[in-house]
CSV table of C-alpha atoms and ligand atoms in Angstrom, one decimal:
chain,number,residue,atom,x,y,z
A,1,MET,CA,31.0,33.9,-26.0
A,2,GLY,CA,32.2,30.7,-24.4
A,3,LYS,CA,30.7,31.8,-21.1
A,4,LEU,CA,27.4,32.7,-22.7
A,5,SER,CA,27.1,29.4,-24.4
A,6,THR,CA,27.7,27.6,-21.1
A,7,LEU,CA,25.1,29.7,-19.5
A,8,SER,CA,22.6,29.1,-22.2
A,9,LYS,CA,23.2,25.4,-22.0
A,10,ALA,CA,22.5,25.5,-18.3
A,11,ALA,CA,19.5,27.6,-18.8
A,12,LEU,CA,18.3,25.1,-21.5
A,13,ALA,CA,19.0,22.2,-19.2
A,14,SER,CA,17.0,23.7,-16.4
A,15,MET,CA,14.2,24.5,-18.8
A,16,ILE,CA,14.1,21.0,-20.0
A,17,LEU,CA,14.3,19.5,-16.4
A,18,GLY,CA,11.8,22.0,-15.2
A,19,ALA,CA,9.4,21.2,-18.0
A,20,SER,CA,9.7,17.4,-17.5
A,21,ALA,CA,9.4,17.7,-13.7
A,22,TYR,CA,6.2,19.7,-14.3
A,23,ALA,CA,4.8,17.1,-16.5
A,24,ILE,CA,5.1,14.3,-13.9
A,25,GLU,CA,2.2,13.8,-11.6
A,26,PHE,CA,3.2,12.5,-8.1
A,27,ILE,CA,0.9,10.3,-6.2
A,28,THR,CA,1.4,9.0,-2.7
A,29,ILE,CA,-0.2,5.9,-1.1
A,30,GLY,CA,-0.6,5.9,2.6
A,31,THR,CA,-0.2,2.4,4.0
A,32,GLY,CA,0.5,1.0,7.5
A,33,GLY,CA,3.5,-0.2,9.6
A,34,VAL,CA,6.5,-1.6,7.6
A,35,THR,CA,6.0,-5.2,8.9
A,36,GLY,CA,2.4,-5.4,7.9
A,37,VAL,CA,0.8,-6.1,4.5
A,38,TYR,CA,-0.4,-2.6,3.6
A,39,TYR,CA,3.2,-1.3,3.2
A,40,PRO,CA,4.3,-4.0,0.8
A,41,THR,CA,0.9,-3.6,-1.0
A,42,GLY,CA,1.5,0.1,-1.6
A,43,GLY,CA,4.9,-0.9,-2.8
A,44,ALA,CA,3.5,-3.5,-5.2
A,45,ILE,CA,1.0,-1.0,-6.6
A,46,CYS,CA,3.7,1.6,-7.1
A,47,ARG,CA,6.1,-0.9,-8.7
A,48,ILE,CA,3.5,-1.8,-11.3
A,49,MET,CA,2.5,1.8,-11.8
A,50,ASN,CA,6.1,3.1,-12.1
A,51,LYS,CA,6.9,0.6,-14.9
A,52,ASN,CA,4.7,2.8,-17.1
A,53,LYS,CA,5.9,6.1,-15.7
A,54,LYS,CA,6.9,7.4,-19.1
A,55,GLU,CA,3.6,6.7,-20.8
A,56,THR,CA,1.3,7.6,-17.8
A,57,GLY,CA,3.4,10.6,-16.5
A,58,ILE,CA,2.6,9.3,-13.0
A,59,LYS,CA,5.2,8.6,-10.3
A,60,CYS,CA,3.9,6.6,-7.4
A,61,THR,CA,5.4,6.6,-3.9
A,62,VAL,CA,4.6,4.9,-0.7
A,63,GLU,CA,4.3,6.2,2.9
A,64,SER,CA,4.3,4.1,6.1
A,65,THR,CA,1.6,5.5,8.3
A,66,GLY,CA,-0.5,4.7,11.4
A,67,GLY,CA,-3.1,2.7,9.3
A,68,SER,CA,-6.7,2.9,8.2
A,69,VAL,CA,-8.2,5.7,10.2
A,70,TYR,CA,-5.1,7.9,9.8
A,71,ASN,CA,-5.1,7.3,6.0
A,72,ILE,CA,-8.8,8.2,5.6
A,73,LYS,CA,-8.5,11.3,7.8
A,74,THR,CA,-5.4,12.4,5.9
A,75,ILE,CA,-7.0,11.9,2.5
A,76,LYS,CA,-10.0,14.0,3.8
A,77,ALA,CA,-7.5,16.7,4.9
A,78,GLY,CA,-6.2,16.7,1.3
A,79,GLU,CA,-2.7,15.7,2.5
A,80,LEU,CA,-2.7,12.2,1.0
A,81,ASP,CA,-3.8,11.0,-2.5
A,82,PHE,CA,-4.5,7.4,-1.9
A,83,GLY,CA,-4.6,5.1,1.2
A,84,ILE,CA,-5.3,1.6,2.2
A,85,ALA,CA,-8.0,1.0,4.7
A,86,GLN,CA,-10.1,-1.7,6.3
A,87,SER,CA,-13.6,-2.2,4.8
A,88,ASP,CA,-15.2,-1.8,8.2
A,89,VAL,CA,-13.5,1.6,8.7
A,90,VAL,CA,-14.4,2.6,5.1
A,91,TYR,CA,-18.0,1.9,5.9
A,92,GLN,CA,-17.9,3.8,9.2
A,93,ALA,CA,-16.2,6.7,7.6
A,94,THR,CA,-18.9,7.1,4.9
A,95,HIS,CA,-21.7,6.5,7.3
A,96,GLY,CA,-20.4,8.7,10.2
A,97,GLU,CA,-20.0,5.9,12.7
A,98,GLY,CA,-17.3,4.7,15.0
A,99,LYS,CA,-14.2,6.9,14.7
A,100,PHE,CA,-16.1,9.1,12.3
A,101,LYS,CA,-19.2,9.5,14.5
A,102,ASP,CA,-21.3,12.4,13.3
A,103,LYS,CA,-18.6,13.3,10.8
A,104,PRO,CA,-19.3,11.3,7.7
A,105,TYR,CA,-16.8,11.6,4.9
A,106,LYS,CA,-19.1,11.5,1.9
A,107,ASP,CA,-16.4,12.1,-0.7
A,108,LEU,CA,-14.5,9.0,0.2
A,109,ARG,CA,-14.2,6.7,-2.9
A,110,VAL,CA,-13.0,3.2,-3.4
A,111,VAL,CA,-10.5,2.3,-6.1
A,112,MET,CA,-10.5,-1.5,-5.5
A,113,SER,CA,-10.6,-4.0,-2.8
A,114,ILE,CA,-7.3,-6.0,-2.3
A,115,HIS,CA,-6.5,-8.8,0.2
A,116,PRO,CA,-8.6,-10.2,3.1
A,117,GLU,CA,-7.5,-9.3,6.6
A,118,LEU,CA,-8.2,-11.2,9.8
A,119,LEU,CA,-8.4,-9.8,13.3
A,120,THR,CA,-5.6,-11.7,14.8
A,121,LEU,CA,-4.9,-12.1,18.6
A,122,ALA,CA,-1.4,-13.2,19.2
A,123,VAL,CA,-0.2,-14.0,22.8
A,124,ARG,CA,3.0,-15.2,24.4
A,125,LYS,CA,2.5,-18.9,25.1
A,126,ASP,CA,3.7,-18.7,28.7
A,127,THR,CA,0.9,-16.3,29.6
A,128,GLY,CA,-1.5,-19.3,29.5
A,129,ILE,CA,-4.0,-17.3,27.6
A,130,LYS,CA,-6.2,-19.8,25.7
A,131,SER,CA,-9.3,-17.8,24.9
A,132,PHE,CA,-10.5,-14.2,24.5
A,133,PHE,CA,-12.0,-14.3,28.0
A,134,ASP,CA,-8.6,-15.1,29.5
A,135,LEU,CA,-7.5,-11.5,28.6
A,136,LYS,CA,-8.8,-10.2,31.9
A,137,GLY,CA,-6.1,-8.4,33.8
A,138,LYS,CA,-3.5,-8.9,31.0
A,139,LYS,CA,-1.4,-6.3,29.2
A,140,ILE,CA,-2.9,-6.3,25.7
A,141,ASN,CA,-2.0,-4.1,22.8
A,142,ILE,CA,-5.2,-3.0,20.9
A,143,GLY,CA,-3.5,-1.0,18.2
A,144,ASN,CA,-2.0,2.5,17.9
A,145,PRO,CA,-4.3,5.4,17.6
A,146,GLY,CA,-5.2,5.8,13.9
A,147,SER,CA,-4.9,2.1,13.2
A,148,GLY,CA,-7.7,0.0,11.8
A,149,GLN,CA,-7.3,-2.7,14.5
A,150,GLU,CA,-7.9,-0.1,17.3
A,151,ALA,CA,-11.3,0.7,15.7
A,152,THR,CA,-12.2,-2.9,15.2
A,153,VAL,CA,-11.1,-4.0,18.7
A,154,LYS,CA,-13.0,-1.2,20.3
A,155,MET,CA,-16.2,-2.2,18.5
A,156,LEU,CA,-15.7,-5.8,19.6
A,157,PHE,CA,-15.4,-4.8,23.2
A,158,GLU,CA,-18.3,-2.4,23.0
A,159,ASN,CA,-20.5,-5.4,21.9
A,160,CYS,CA,-19.1,-7.7,24.5
A,161,GLY,CA,-21.1,-7.9,27.8
A,162,LYS,CA,-18.7,-10.1,29.6
A,163,LEU,CA,-15.4,-8.3,29.2
A,164,SER,CA,-14.7,-4.6,28.8
A,165,LEU,CA,-11.6,-2.7,27.9
A,166,ASP,CA,-11.5,-1.6,31.6
A,167,ASP,CA,-10.9,-5.2,32.5
A,168,ILE,CA,-7.6,-5.4,30.6
A,169,LYS,CA,-4.4,-3.3,30.7
A,170,VAL,CA,-4.7,-1.5,27.3
A,171,GLU,CA,-1.5,-0.8,25.4
A,172,GLN,CA,-1.3,1.2,22.2
A,173,LEU,CA,2.0,0.5,20.6
A,174,LYS,CA,2.5,0.4,16.8
A,175,ALA,CA,2.1,-3.0,15.3
A,176,ALA,CA,5.8,-3.1,14.3
A,177,GLU,CA,6.8,-2.7,17.9
A,178,CYS,CA,4.7,-5.5,19.2
A,179,PRO,CA,6.9,-8.6,18.4
A,180,ASN,CA,9.7,-7.2,20.6
A,181,ALA,CA,7.3,-5.9,23.3
A,182,LEU,CA,5.8,-9.4,23.5
A,183,LYS,CA,9.2,-11.1,23.8
A,184,ASP,CA,10.3,-8.5,26.4
A,185,LYS,CA,7.1,-9.1,28.4
A,186,LYS,CA,6.0,-5.5,28.1
A,187,ILE,CA,2.8,-6.9,26.7
A,188,ASP,CA,1.1,-10.3,27.0
A,189,GLY,CA,-0.6,-10.2,23.6
A,190,TYR,CA,-1.7,-8.0,20.8
A,191,PHE,CA,-4.5,-7.6,18.2
A,192,TYR,CA,-3.6,-6.9,14.6
A,193,MET,CA,-6.1,-6.8,11.7
A,194,VAL,CA,-3.8,-7.9,8.9
A,195,GLY,CA,-3.4,-10.1,5.8
A,196,HIS,CA,-1.6,-13.4,6.2
A,197,PRO,CA,1.2,-14.4,6.1
A,198,THR,CA,2.8,-11.2,7.4
A,199,ALA,CA,6.3,-10.4,8.4
A,200,ASN,CA,5.0,-9.1,11.7
A,201,PHE,CA,3.8,-12.5,13.1
A,202,LYS,CA,6.9,-14.2,11.6
A,203,ASP,CA,9.0,-11.8,13.6
A,204,ALA,CA,7.0,-12.6,16.8
A,205,ALA,CA,7.0,-16.4,16.3
A,206,ASN,CA,10.7,-16.4,15.5
A,207,SER,CA,11.7,-14.4,18.7
A,208,THR,CA,9.4,-16.0,21.3
A,209,GLU,CA,6.9,-18.8,21.6
A,210,ILE,CA,3.5,-17.5,20.5
A,211,ASP,CA,0.0,-18.8,20.2
A,212,LEU,CA,-2.9,-17.4,18.1
A,213,ILE,CA,-6.3,-17.3,19.8
A,214,SER,CA,-9.6,-18.2,18.0
A,215,LEU,CA,-12.4,-15.6,18.2
A,216,LYS,CA,-15.0,-18.0,16.9
A,217,ASP,CA,-16.4,-18.7,20.4
A,218,VAL,CA,-16.9,-15.0,21.3
A,219,PRO,CA,-20.6,-14.1,21.2
A,220,ALA,CA,-19.8,-10.5,20.4
A,221,ALA,CA,-17.8,-11.6,17.4
A,222,GLN,CA,-20.6,-13.9,16.3
A,223,LYS,CA,-23.1,-11.1,16.6
A,224,LEU,CA,-21.0,-8.6,14.6
A,225,VAL,CA,-20.3,-11.1,11.8
A,226,GLU,CA,-24.0,-11.8,11.6
A,227,GLU,CA,-25.1,-8.2,11.6
A,228,LYS,CA,-22.4,-6.3,9.7
A,229,PRO,CA,-22.0,-6.6,5.9
A,230,TYR,CA,-18.3,-6.0,6.1
A,231,TYR,CA,-17.3,-8.8,8.5
A,232,ALA,CA,-16.7,-12.5,7.5
A,233,TRP,CA,-15.1,-15.5,9.2
A,234,GLY,CA,-11.8,-16.8,8.0
A,235,THR,CA,-9.0,-19.2,9.1
A,236,ILE,CA,-5.3,-18.7,9.7
A,237,PRO,CA,-4.0,-22.2,8.7
A,238,ALA,CA,-2.0,-24.4,11.1
A,239,GLY,CA,1.7,-24.1,10.4
A,240,MET,CA,1.7,-20.6,8.9
A,241,TYR,CA,3.7,-19.3,11.9
A,242,LYS,CA,6.3,-21.2,13.8
A,243,GLY,CA,4.9,-23.1,16.8
A,244,VAL,CA,1.3,-22.5,15.9
A,245,ASP,CA,0.2,-25.9,14.8
A,246,HIS,CA,-3.6,-25.5,14.9
A,247,ASP,CA,-6.0,-23.6,12.6
A,248,THR,CA,-7.2,-20.3,14.1
A,249,GLU,CA,-10.7,-19.2,13.3
A,250,THR,CA,-11.4,-15.5,13.5
A,251,TYR,CA,-13.2,-12.8,11.6
A,252,GLY,CA,-12.0,-10.0,9.3
A,253,VAL,CA,-12.5,-7.6,6.5
A,254,LYS,CA,-11.0,-6.6,3.2
A,255,ALA,CA,-8.2,-4.2,2.7
A,256,VAL,CA,-9.4,-1.5,0.3
A,257,LEU,CA,-7.6,1.1,-1.7
A,258,VAL,CA,-9.3,4.4,-1.3
A,259,THR,CA,-9.0,8.0,-2.5
A,260,SER,CA,-11.2,11.1,-2.6
A,261,LYS,CA,-14.0,12.0,-5.1
A,262,GLN,CA,-11.7,14.9,-6.1
A,263,MET,CA,-9.0,12.6,-7.5
A,264,PRO,CA,-9.0,13.0,-11.3
A,265,GLU,CA,-10.7,10.2,-13.1
A,266,LYS,CA,-7.7,9.7,-15.4
A,267,THR,CA,-5.3,9.1,-12.5
A,268,VAL,CA,-7.6,6.5,-10.9
A,269,TYR,CA,-8.3,4.9,-14.3
A,270,LEU,CA,-4.6,4.5,-15.1
A,271,LEU,CA,-3.8,3.1,-11.7
A,272,THR,CA,-6.7,0.6,-11.8
A,273,LYS,CA,-5.9,-0.4,-15.4
A,274,ALA,CA,-2.2,-1.0,-14.5
A,275,ILE,CA,-3.2,-3.5,-11.8
A,276,LEU,CA,-5.8,-5.2,-14.0
A,277,ASP,CA,-3.4,-5.4,-17.0
A,278,ASN,CA,-0.6,-6.8,-14.8
A,279,PHE,CA,-2.7,-8.8,-12.4
A,280,ASP,CA,-0.6,-12.0,-12.5
A,281,LYS,CA,2.6,-10.0,-11.8
A,282,PHE,CA,0.9,-8.1,-9.0
A,283,LYS,CA,-0.3,-11.4,-7.4
A,284,LYS,CA,3.3,-12.6,-7.2
A,285,LEU,CA,4.4,-9.6,-5.2
A,286,HIS,CA,3.0,-10.8,-1.8
A,287,PRO,CA,1.8,-14.2,-0.5
A,288,ALA,CA,-1.3,-12.6,1.0
A,289,TYR,CA,-2.7,-12.2,-2.5
A,290,LYS,CA,-2.5,-16.0,-3.2
A,291,ASN,CA,-6.2,-16.7,-3.8
A,292,LEU,CA,-7.1,-13.3,-5.2
A,293,THR,CA,-9.1,-13.1,-8.4
A,294,LYS,CA,-9.9,-10.0,-10.5
A,295,GLU,CA,-13.6,-10.3,-9.4
A,296,ASP,CA,-12.5,-10.1,-5.7
A,297,LEU,CA,-11.2,-6.6,-6.4
A,298,LEU,CA,-14.9,-5.5,-6.5
A,299,LYS,CA,-16.0,-7.2,-3.3
A,300,GLY,CA,-16.3,-5.9,0.3
A,301,PHE,CA,-17.6,-2.3,-0.4
A,302,ASP,CA,-20.7,-0.5,-1.7
A,303,HIS,CA,-20.3,0.1,-5.5
A,304,ASN,CA,-22.0,3.5,-5.1
A,305,ILE,CA,-18.7,4.7,-3.8
A,306,LEU,CA,-16.5,3.2,-6.5
A,307,HIS,CA,-14.5,6.0,-8.1
A,308,PRO,CA,-15.6,6.6,-11.7
A,309,GLY,CA,-12.0,6.2,-13.0
A,310,ALA,CA,-11.8,2.7,-11.4
A,311,ALA,CA,-15.3,1.8,-12.7
A,312,LYS,CA,-14.2,2.7,-16.2
A,313,ALA,CA,-11.2,0.4,-16.0
A,314,PHE,CA,-13.2,-2.5,-14.5
A,315,LYS,CA,-15.8,-2.0,-17.3
A,316,GLU,CA,-13.2,-2.1,-20.0
A,317,ALA,CA,-11.8,-5.3,-18.5
A,318,GLY,CA,-15.3,-6.8,-18.7
A,319,ILE,CA,-15.5,-7.3,-14.9
A,320,LEU,CA,-18.1,-4.7,-14.2
A,321,LYS,CA,-21.4,-4.3,-16.1
B,401,LIG,N1,-5.3,-3.2,9.1
B,401,LIG,C1,-4.3,-2.4,9.7
B,401,LIG,C2,-4.8,-1.0,9.8
B,401,LIG,O1,-5.7,-0.6,9.2
B,401,LIG,C3,-3.0,-2.4,8.9
B,401,LIG,C4,-2.6,-3.7,8.4
B,401,LIG,C5,-1.3,-3.7,7.6
B,401,LIG,O2,-0.5,-2.8,7.7
B,401,LIG,O3,-1.2,-4.6,6.8
B,401,LIG,O4,-4.2,-0.2,10.5
């Protein structure tokens, strides 16, 4: 009898655990390298979401990944629920351009836009590199395969008559590996499309003397910003990173949270509503969100690909008509 009752207690416990585990919906957000801004952004979204876990039944987790292109391709493959990606890469994915040439991903949907990112070129000061055109013959990291910066940098060089990728020694390390590689002289500089401030450039500036190079004088960058709806100029202010005491003007995009058309409306609605309802709390979770407004969350992408669950939350909040 005693044995039986123990057994039935265990059976009951497993039934209860089984039932509650079944009720929970798990969502994963693909981000980027751990020293960038995507990774803490995924963390910030999950933190806000998981506070309401009991009411929503959703448990959010974050994954560090190779970046924008990887995230979109993995969502397309059905192996990732959400991902953060650059707005230029989102555009190219839906239009079948760049890394998605002739393979448009029509079911890609945007949940919301987040922080601005700038294409940042950091070099070791002792290389003497002062402008983009000084990169000739230098060891430059353009971004790991699957990263957003790799896609953006390739497009920049493709549009540049004067300097091609064949003129530089191309490296493809992950962004998190770059500060050390720069210090150890394995690379002379690296491109990173990222929000500011970021731990990555703090690491670099604290371990060796660095400089940030303006891209404002590069004709190919000027042409791209003029022609492409997703590019805009921005400034990394003087003093943001140790030893860089001048403003750095360059161009960039928006970091955008994406998912697939197949993601249930309710899940996307609850996620979007959680961020809108806790916007002030969310903003405090990373300094790259400093100037963000709720209206900014709808900028930098074509509203035709806004996920209906997100549209519902934005409408309820009175931000979308
Ligand atoms: N923009 C980068 C990418 O798409 C990631 C930046 C970050 O991790 O903050 O790969």
